[in-house]
Coordinates of C-alpha atoms in Angstrom, one line a residue:
M20 CA 6.0 0.5 -7.0
L21 CA 2.7 2.0 -5.4
K22 CA 0.0 3.9 -7.6
P23 CA -0.4 7.2 -4.9
L24 CA -4.2 6.8 -4.5
S25 CA -6.4 10.5 -5.5
L26 CA -9.0 11.7 -3.5
C27 CA -10.8 15.0 -4.1
L28 CA -11.9 16.8 -1.5
A29 CA -15.4 16.6 -2.3
C30 CA -14.5 12.3 -1.1
L31 CA -13.3 13.9 2.1
A32 CA -15.8 15.9 2.9
C33 CA -18.7 13.7 2.4
S34 CA -17.2 10.7 4.6
A35 CA -16.1 12.4 7.6
S36 CA -18.4 11.2 9.6
A37 CA -18.2 7.7 9.1
D38 CA -15.5 4.8 8.1
V39 CA -14.8 4.5 4.7
T40 CA -14.3 1.5 2.7
L41 CA -10.9 0.3 -0.3
I42 CA -11.4 -1.6 -2.2
N43 CA -8.3 -2.7 -4.9
V44 CA -8.5 -5.0 -7.3
F45 CA -5.3 -6.9 -8.6
E46 CA -4.4 -7.8 -12.1
V47 CA -2.3 -10.6 -11.5
P48 CA 0.0 -12.4 -14.0
E49 CA 0.5 -16.2 -15.0
G50 CA 2.5 -18.0 -12.1
Q51 CA 2.9 -14.7 -9.6
R52 CA -0.2 -15.3 -7.5
D53 CA 2.0 -15.9 -4.1
S54 CA 4.3 -13.0 -5.0
A55 CA 1.2 -10.6 -5.0
I56 CA -0.2 -12.3 -1.7
A57 CA 3.3 -12.2 -0.2
S58 CA 3.7 -8.4 -1.2
W59 CA -0.2 -7.7 0.0
E60 CA 0.6 -9.3 3.6
A61 CA 4.0 -7.1 3.8
A62 CA 1.5 -3.7 2.7
R63 CA -1.3 -5.6 6.0
D64 CA 1.4 -5.7 8.1
F65 CA 2.5 -2.3 7.8
L66 CA -0.7 -0.5 7.6
A67 CA -2.7 -2.2 10.5
G68 CA -0.1 -0.5 13.0
Q69 CA -0.9 3.0 11.0
P70 CA -4.5 4.9 12.9
G71 CA -7.2 4.5 11.5
Y72 CA -6.9 1.2 10.1
I73 CA -9.7 -0.7 11.3
S74 CA -9.4 -4.1 9.0
T75 CA -9.0 -5.8 5.8
S76 CA -8.7 -8.8 3.8
L77 CA -8.2 -10.2 0.3
Q78 CA -10.3 -12.0 -1.5
A79 CA -9.7 -14.5 -3.9
S80 CA -11.4 -15.3 -7.6
L81 CA -13.3 -18.7 -7.3
A82 CA -12.6 -18.7 -11.7
P83 CA -8.7 -18.9 -13.0
D84 CA -9.6 -16.6 -15.7
A85 CA -11.4 -13.8 -14.1
R86 CA -9.8 -10.2 -14.7
F87 CA -9.3 -10.1 -11.4
A88 CA -7.9 -12.5 -9.4
L89 CA -7.0 -10.5 -6.5
I90 CA -9.4 -8.6 -4.4
N91 CA -8.8 -6.8 -1.9
I92 CA -11.6 -5.5 0.6
A93 CA -10.4 -2.5 3.8
K94 CA -11.8 -0.4 6.5
W95 CA -10.5 3.0 7.7
D96 CA -11.6 5.5 9.7
T97 CA -11.3 8.4 7.4
P98 CA -10.1 9.5 3.6
E99 CA -7.2 10.7 5.6
A100 CA -6.1 8.1 7.6
F101 CA -6.3 6.0 4.4
A102 CA -3.9 8.6 2.4
E103 CA -1.2 8.6 5.3
A104 CA -1.6 5.6 5.7
T105 CA -0.5 4.4 2.5
R106 CA 2.5 7.4 1.3
K107 CA 4.1 6.4 5.3
M108 CA 4.2 2.9 3.4
Q109 CA 5.6 3.7 0.2
A110 CA 7.4 6.3 1.4
A111 CA 9.3 3.2 3.8
N112 CA 9.2 1.3 0.5
I113 CA 8.4 -2.2 2.2
F114 CA 5.9 -3.3 -0.7
P115 CA 7.7 -5.7 -2.9
P116 CA 7.6 -5.2 -6.3
V117 CA 5.3 -7.2 -8.4
E118 CA 6.3 -8.2 -12.7
G119 CA 3.4 -7.6 -14.5
L120 CA 1.2 -7.1 -11.3
R121 CA -1.3 -4.4 -11.6
F122 CA -3.8 -3.0 -9.4
T123 CA -6.3 -0.7 -8.7
P124 CA -7.2 1.1 -5.8
A125 CA -10.1 3.5 -4.7
L126 CA -12.4 4.7 -1.7
Y127 CA -15.7 4.0 -1.7
S128 CA -18.6 5.1 1.3
E129 CA -21.0 2.8 2.2
I130 CA -24.8 4.2 0.2
R131 CA -27.3 1.7 0.9
A132 CA -27.7 -1.7 3.3
D133 CA -30.1 -4.2 4.1

């Protein structure tokens, strides 16, 4: 089951004019990597059709003993668009559960770039 992503009102206000970045780190139990990727793909396929979606990518650690074996980086127009899309995804129950999979999503706004 997906954990709801809580968004504070201050974060919504400060990100209203620029897109936001979702960074979601995954702790993947041994032997569950393929299932975790399949679940991410199901979520990606659903979310890609939602208003406000810009892009996403899944990164895999090069170190076999990394705490976070997978990291999802996604771009959304607004925090509200992301929150609504994930609410719809949870209601549709399309995210296949993976035993022992733990993930920690958070939205970020860019504050510096080169």
